[in-house]
C-alpha positions as a Markdown table, in Angstrom:
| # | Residue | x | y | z |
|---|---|---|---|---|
| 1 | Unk | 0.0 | 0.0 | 0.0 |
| 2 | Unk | 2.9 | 2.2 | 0.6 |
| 3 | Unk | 4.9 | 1.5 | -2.4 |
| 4 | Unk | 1.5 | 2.3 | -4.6 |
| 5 | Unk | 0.5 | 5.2 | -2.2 |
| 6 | Unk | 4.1 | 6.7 | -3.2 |
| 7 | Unk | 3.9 | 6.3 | -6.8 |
| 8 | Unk | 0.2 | 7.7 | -6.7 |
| 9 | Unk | 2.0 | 10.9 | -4.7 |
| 10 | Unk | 4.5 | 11.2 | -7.1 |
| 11 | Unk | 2.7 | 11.8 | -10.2 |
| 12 | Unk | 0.0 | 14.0 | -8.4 |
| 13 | Unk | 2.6 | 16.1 | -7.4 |
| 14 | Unk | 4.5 | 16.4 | -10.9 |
| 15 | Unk | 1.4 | 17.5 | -12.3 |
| 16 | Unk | 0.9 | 20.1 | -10.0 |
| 17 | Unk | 3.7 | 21.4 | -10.5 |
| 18 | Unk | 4.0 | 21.5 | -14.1 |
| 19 | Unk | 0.5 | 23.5 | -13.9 |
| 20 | Unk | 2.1 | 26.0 | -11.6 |
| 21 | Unk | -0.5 | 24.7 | -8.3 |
| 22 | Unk | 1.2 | 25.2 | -5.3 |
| 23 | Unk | 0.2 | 22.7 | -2.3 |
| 24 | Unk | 1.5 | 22.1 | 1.2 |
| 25 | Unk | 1.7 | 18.4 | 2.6 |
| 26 | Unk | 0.2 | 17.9 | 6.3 |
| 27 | Unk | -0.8 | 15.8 | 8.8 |
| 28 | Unk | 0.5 | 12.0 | 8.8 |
| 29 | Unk | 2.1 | 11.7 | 5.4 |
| 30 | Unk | 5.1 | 14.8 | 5.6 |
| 31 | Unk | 5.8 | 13.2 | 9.3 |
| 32 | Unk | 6.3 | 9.4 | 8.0 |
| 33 | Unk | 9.0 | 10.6 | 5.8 |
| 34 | Unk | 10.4 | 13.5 | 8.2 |
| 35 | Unk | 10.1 | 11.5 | 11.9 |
| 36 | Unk | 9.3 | 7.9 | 11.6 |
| 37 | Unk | 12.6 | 5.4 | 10.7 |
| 38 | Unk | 10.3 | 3.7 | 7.7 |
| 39 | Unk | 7.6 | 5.7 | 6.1 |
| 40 | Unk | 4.5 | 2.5 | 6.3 |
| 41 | Unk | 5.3 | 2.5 | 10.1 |
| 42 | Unk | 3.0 | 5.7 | 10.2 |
| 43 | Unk | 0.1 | 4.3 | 9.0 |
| 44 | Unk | -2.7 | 7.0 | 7.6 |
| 45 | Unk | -6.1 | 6.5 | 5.9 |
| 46 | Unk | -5.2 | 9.4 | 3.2 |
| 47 | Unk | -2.9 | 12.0 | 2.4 |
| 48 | Unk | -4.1 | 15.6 | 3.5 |
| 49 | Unk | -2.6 | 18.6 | 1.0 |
| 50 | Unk | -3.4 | 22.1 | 1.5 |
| 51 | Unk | -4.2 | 24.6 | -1.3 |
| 52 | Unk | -3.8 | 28.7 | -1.3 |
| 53 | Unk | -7.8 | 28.7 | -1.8 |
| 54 | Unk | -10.7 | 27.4 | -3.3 |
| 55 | Unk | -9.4 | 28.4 | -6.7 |
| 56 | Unk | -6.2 | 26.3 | -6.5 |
| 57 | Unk | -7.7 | 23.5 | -5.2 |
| 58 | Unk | -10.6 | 23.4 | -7.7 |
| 59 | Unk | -7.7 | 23.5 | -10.4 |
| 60 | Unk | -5.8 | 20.3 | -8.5 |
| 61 | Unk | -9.4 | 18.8 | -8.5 |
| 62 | Unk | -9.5 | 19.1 | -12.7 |
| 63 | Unk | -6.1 | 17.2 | -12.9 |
| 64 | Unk | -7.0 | 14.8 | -10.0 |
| 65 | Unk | -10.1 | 13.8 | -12.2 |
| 66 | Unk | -8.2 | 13.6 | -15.6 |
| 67 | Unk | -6.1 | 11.0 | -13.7 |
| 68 | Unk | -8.9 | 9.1 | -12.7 |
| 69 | Unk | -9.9 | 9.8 | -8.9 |
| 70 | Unk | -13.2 | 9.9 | -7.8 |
| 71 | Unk | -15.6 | 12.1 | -5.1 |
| 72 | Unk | -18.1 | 10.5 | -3.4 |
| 73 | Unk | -21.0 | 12.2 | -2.0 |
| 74 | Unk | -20.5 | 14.7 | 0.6 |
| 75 | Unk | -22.3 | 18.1 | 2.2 |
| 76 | Unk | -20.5 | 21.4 | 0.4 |
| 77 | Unk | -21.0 | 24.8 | 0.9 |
| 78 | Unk | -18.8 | 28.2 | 1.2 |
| 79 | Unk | -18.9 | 27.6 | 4.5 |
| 80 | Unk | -19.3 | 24.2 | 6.0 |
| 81 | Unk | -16.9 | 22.6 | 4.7 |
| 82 | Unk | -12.9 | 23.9 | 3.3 |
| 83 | Unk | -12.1 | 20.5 | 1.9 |
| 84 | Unk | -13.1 | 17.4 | 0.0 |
| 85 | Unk | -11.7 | 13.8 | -0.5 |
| 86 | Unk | -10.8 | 12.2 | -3.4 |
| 87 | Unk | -10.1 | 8.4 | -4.6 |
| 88 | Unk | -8.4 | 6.4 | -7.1 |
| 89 | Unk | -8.0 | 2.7 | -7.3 |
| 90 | Unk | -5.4 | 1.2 | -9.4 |
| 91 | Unk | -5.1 | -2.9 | -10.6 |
| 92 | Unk | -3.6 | -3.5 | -7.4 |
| 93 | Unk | -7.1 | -2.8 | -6.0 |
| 94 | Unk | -5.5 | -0.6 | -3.4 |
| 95 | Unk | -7.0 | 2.5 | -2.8 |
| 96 | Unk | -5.5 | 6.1 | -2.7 |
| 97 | Unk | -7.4 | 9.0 | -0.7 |
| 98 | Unk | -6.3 | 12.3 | -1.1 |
| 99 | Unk | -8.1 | 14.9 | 1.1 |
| 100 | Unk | -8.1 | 18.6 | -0.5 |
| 101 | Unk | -8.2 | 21.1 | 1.9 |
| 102 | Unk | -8.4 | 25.5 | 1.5 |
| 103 | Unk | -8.2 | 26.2 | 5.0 |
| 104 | Unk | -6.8 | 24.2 | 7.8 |
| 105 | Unk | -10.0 | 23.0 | 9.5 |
| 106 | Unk | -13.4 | 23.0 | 8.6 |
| 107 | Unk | -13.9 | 24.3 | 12.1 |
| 108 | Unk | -14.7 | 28.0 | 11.5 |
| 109 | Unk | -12.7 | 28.7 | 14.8 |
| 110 | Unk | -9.7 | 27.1 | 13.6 |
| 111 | Unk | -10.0 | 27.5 | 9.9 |
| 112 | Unk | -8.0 | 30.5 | 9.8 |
| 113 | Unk | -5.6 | 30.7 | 12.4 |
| 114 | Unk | -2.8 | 29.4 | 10.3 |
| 115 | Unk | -3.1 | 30.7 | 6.5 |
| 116 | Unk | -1.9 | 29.2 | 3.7 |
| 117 | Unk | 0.4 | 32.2 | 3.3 |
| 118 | Unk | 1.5 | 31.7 | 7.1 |
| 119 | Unk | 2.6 | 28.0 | 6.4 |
| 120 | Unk | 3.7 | 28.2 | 3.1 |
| 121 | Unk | 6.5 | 31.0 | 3.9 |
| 122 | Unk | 7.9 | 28.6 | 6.5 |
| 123 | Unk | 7.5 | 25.4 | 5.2 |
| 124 | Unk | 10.4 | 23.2 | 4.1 |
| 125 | Unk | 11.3 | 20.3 | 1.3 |
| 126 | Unk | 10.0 | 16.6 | 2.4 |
| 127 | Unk | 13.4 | 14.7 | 1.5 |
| 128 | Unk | 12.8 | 11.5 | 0.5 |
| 129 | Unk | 9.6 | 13.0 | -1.4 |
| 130 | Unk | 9.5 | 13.6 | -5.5 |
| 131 | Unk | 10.3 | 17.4 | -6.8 |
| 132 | Unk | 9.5 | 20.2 | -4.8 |
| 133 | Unk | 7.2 | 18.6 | -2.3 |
| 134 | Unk | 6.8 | 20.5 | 0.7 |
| 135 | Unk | 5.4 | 20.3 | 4.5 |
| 136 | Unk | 4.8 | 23.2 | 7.1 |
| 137 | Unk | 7.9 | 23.7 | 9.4 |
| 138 | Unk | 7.9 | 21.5 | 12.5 |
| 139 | Unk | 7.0 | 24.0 | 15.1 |
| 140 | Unk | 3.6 | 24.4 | 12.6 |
| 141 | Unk | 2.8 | 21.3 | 11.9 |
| 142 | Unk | 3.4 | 20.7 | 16.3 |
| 143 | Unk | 0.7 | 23.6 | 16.4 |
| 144 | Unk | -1.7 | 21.8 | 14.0 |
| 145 | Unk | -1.6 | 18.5 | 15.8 |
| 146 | Unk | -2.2 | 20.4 | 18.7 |
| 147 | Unk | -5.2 | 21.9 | 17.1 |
| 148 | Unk | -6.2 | 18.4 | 15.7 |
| 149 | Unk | -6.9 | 17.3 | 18.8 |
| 150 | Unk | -8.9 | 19.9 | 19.8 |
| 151 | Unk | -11.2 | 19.5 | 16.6 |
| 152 | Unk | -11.8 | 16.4 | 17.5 |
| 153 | Unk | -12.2 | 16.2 | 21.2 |
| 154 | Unk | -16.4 | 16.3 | 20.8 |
| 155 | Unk | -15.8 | 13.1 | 18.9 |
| 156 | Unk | -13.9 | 11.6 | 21.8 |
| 157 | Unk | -11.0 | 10.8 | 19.6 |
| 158 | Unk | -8.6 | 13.5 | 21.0 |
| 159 | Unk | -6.1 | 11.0 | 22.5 |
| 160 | Unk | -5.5 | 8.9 | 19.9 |
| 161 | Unk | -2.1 | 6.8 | 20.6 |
| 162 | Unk | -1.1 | 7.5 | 17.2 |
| 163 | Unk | -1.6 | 11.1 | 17.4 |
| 164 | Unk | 0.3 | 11.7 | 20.5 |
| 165 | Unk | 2.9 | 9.8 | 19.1 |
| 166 | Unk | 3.0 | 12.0 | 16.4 |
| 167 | Unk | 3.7 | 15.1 | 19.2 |
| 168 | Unk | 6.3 | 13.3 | 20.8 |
| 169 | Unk | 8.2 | 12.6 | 17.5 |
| 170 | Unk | 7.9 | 16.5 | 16.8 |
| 171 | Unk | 8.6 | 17.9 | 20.3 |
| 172 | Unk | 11.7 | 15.9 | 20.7 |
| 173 | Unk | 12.9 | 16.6 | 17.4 |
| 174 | Unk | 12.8 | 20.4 | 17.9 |
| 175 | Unk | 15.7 | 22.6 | 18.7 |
| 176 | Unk | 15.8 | 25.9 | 20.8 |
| 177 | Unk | 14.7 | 28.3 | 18.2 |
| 178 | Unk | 12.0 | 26.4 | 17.1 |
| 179 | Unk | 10.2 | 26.0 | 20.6 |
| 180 | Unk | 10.5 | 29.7 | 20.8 |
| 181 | Unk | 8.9 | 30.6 | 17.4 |
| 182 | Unk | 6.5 | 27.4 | 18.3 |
| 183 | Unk | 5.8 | 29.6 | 21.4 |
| 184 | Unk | 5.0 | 32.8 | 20.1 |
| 185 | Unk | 2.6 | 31.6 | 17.3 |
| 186 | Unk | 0.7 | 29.8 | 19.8 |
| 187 | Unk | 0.7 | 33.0 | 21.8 |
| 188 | Unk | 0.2 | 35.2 | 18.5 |
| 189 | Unk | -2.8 | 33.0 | 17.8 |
| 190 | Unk | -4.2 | 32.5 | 21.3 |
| 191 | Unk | -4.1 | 29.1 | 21.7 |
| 192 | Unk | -2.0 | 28.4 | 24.3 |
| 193 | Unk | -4.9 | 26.5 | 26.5 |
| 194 | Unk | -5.2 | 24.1 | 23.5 |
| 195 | Unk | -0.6 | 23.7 | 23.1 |
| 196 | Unk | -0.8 | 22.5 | 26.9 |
| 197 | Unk | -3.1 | 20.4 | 26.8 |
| 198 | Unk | -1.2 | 18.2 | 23.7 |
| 199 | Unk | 1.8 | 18.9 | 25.3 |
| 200 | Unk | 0.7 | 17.4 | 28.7 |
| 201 | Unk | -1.1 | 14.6 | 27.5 |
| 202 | Unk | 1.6 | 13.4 | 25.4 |
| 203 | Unk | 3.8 | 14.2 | 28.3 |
| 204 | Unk | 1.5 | 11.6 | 30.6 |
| 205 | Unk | 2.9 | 8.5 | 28.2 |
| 206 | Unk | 6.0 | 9.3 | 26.4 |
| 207 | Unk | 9.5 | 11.1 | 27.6 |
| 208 | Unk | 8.8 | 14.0 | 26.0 |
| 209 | Unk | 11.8 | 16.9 | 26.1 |
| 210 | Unk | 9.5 | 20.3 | 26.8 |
| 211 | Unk | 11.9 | 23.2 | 27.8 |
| 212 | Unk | 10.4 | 24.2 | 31.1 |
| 213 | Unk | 9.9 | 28.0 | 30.4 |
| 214 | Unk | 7.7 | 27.3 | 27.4 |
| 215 | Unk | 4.7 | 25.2 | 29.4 |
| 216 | Unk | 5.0 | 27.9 | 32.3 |
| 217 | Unk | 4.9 | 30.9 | 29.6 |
| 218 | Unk | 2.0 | 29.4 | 27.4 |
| 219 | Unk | 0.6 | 28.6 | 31.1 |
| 220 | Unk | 0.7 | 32.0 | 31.8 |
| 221 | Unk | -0.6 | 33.7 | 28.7 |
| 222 | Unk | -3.1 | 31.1 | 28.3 |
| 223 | Unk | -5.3 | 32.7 | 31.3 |
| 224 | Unk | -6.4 | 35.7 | 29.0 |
| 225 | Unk | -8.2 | 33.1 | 27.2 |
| 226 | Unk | -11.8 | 32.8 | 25.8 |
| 227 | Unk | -10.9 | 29.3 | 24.6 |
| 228 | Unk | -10.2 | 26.4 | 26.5 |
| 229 | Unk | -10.2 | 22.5 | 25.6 |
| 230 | Unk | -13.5 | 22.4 | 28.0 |
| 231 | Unk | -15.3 | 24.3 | 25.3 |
| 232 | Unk | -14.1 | 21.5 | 22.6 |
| 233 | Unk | -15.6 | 19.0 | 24.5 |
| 234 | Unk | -19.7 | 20.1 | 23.5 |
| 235 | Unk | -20.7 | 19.6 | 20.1 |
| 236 | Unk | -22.7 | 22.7 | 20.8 |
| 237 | Unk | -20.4 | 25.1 | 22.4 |
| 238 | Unk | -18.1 | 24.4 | 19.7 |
| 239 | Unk | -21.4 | 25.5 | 17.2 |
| 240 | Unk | -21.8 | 28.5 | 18.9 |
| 241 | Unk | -18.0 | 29.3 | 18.9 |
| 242 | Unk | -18.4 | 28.6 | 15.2 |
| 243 | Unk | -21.0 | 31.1 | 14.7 |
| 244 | Unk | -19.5 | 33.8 | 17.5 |
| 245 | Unk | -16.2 | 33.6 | 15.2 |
| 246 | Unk | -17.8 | 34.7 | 11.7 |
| 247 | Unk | -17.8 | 38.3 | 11.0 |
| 248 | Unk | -21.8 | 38.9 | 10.8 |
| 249 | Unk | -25.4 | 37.6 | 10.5 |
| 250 | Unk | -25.5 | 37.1 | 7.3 |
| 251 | Unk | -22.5 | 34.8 | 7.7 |
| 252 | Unk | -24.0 | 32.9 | 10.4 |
| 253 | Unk | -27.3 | 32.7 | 8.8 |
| 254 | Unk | -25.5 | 31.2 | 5.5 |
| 255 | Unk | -23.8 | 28.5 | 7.7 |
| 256 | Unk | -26.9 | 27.4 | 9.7 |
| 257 | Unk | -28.4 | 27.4 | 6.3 |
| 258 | Unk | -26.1 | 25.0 | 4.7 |
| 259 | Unk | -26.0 | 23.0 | 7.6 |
| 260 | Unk | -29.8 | 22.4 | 7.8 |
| 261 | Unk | -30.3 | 23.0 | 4.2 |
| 262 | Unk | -27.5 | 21.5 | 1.8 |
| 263 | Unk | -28.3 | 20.5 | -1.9 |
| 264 | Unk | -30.8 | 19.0 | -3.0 |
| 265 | Unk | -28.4 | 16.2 | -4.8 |
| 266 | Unk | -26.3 | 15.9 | -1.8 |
| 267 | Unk | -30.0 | 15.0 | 0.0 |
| 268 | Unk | -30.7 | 12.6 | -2.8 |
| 269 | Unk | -27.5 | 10.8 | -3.2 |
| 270 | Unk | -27.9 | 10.3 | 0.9 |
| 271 | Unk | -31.0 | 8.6 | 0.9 |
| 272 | Unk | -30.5 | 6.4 | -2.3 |
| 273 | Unk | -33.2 | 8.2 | -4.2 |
| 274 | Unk | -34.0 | 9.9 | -7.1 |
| 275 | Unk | -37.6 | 11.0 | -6.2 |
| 276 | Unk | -37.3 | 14.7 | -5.7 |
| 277 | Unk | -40.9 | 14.6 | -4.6 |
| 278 | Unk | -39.5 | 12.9 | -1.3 |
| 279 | Unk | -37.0 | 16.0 | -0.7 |
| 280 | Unk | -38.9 | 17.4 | 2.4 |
| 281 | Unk | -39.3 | 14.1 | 4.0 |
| 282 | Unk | -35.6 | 13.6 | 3.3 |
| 283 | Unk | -34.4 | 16.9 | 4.8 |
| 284 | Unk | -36.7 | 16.7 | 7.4 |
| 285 | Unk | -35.7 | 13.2 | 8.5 |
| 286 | Unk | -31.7 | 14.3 | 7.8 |
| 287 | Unk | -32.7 | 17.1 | 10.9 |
| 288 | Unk | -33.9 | 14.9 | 12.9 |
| 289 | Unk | -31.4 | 12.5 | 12.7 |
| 290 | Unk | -28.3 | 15.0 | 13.3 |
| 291 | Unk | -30.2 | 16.2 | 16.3 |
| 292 | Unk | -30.5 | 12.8 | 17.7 |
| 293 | Unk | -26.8 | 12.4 | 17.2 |
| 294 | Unk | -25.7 | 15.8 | 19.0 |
| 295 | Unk | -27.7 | 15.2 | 22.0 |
């Protein structure tokens, strides 16, 4: 799976980058090649790559379907969601995922608190990787996992082995300078609470080499605030930070709409139908149903 996963990667990439698309690497895949002795010890579900916007990852989406991968039916919007998956399956019968992504999260919270711009001007090269394949720079990619976790507390997943492994890889692999500019993004972007927390946690199981004035100083500058990893742990008070984060009504409006209300295909392809006469039933029932799952 590897060995196909790579040669997938490869050509993706040089296609890119003969069309001029620029993309970042995240997540799992940069950190098998960067941290882990053999890249299939880090075993992943997909690759994630990160675009400069919609734009640019609509334009990777074109190539992507020229070379045969697939979507599959999921909820869009201009809000609700910054990303979509893609799939290809060879003669092997192996399967390559690729997720897209335009923002770092579909989290409206934590969509833009690194951009594109921000990780791209300090990323670095993936050696071992083809061409000019590139990853944010360790103390970014510590901050992202750190964020992972929180986007995924609600779901009770936060503490995945594999995830806090993935911290302790970074954390001990980072030098002085990089746990002071690791510091002051976290501080720029007021997440300290949330950099604890992984810190800690992945502290509680593995021998993880922290410099001691970095926990005490996000410590200390995380008391100013709002957000905390209590407030990740409710589906709905991560909702309402959702909607207390966009700019106006209108904007909050939109996203409750495409949350309650996504296309009509999207509803269709969901239920296995192609009775448009059954749409309010359908949407209807969809409500219900996410309700149920929330409380």
């Amino acid at each position: 799976r590897e060995l196909k996963e790579q040669a997938d990667l490869k050509i993706v990439l040089r296609k890119f980058s003969e069309q001029g698309i620029a993309c970042l690497l995240t997540k799992g895949t940069p950190l098998a090649y960067l941290l882990y002795p053999q890249t299939y010890l880090r075993t992943r579900c997909d690759t994630d790559l990160i675009f400069a916007d919609r734009e640019q990852a609509d334009r990777a989406w074109d190539i992507l379907a020229e070379l045969g991968y697939t979507r599959k039916n999921a909820i869009s919007g201009n809000l609700i969601s910054y990303e979509f998956a893609c799939y290809n399956t060879g003669a092997s019968g192996l399967e390559t995922c690729l997720d897209v992504h335009w923002r770092l999260n579909n989290s409206q919270y934590l969509s833009d608190i690194l951009s594109f711009e921000e990780l791209y001007e300090k990323s670095i090269t993936i050696p071992g990787m083809p061409g000019d394949a590139r990853s944010p720079c360790l103390e970014h990619m510590l901050l992202h996992a750190c964020l992972h976790r929180f986007a995924h507390m609600k779901d009770g997943e936060a503490n995945r082995l594999i995830w806090l492994y993935d911290i302790y890889l970074m954390a001990n692999s980072m030098e002085q300078g990089q746990w002071k500019r690791f510091t002051e993004w976290a501080i720029k972007k007021k997440t300290c609470n949330i950099c604890v927390d992984g810190l800690e946690k992945t502290g509680a199981l593995f021998p993880v080499s922290i410099p001691p004035s970095v926990l005490e100083t996000l410590k200390e500058k995380g008391v100013d605030e709002d957000v905390s990893m209590a407030t990740a742990s409710s589906t709905w008070k991560m909702a309402l930070l959702d909607l207390k984060t966009l700019p106006n009504w209108n904007s909050r409006f939109q996203l409750l709409k495409e949350h309650l209300l996504p296309s009509p295909d999207y509803i269709l392809r969901k239920f296995d139908s192609s009775n448009r006469s059954l749409l309010p039933y359908f949407y209807i029932k969809r409500i219900f149903q996410g309700i149920g799952k929330r409380i």
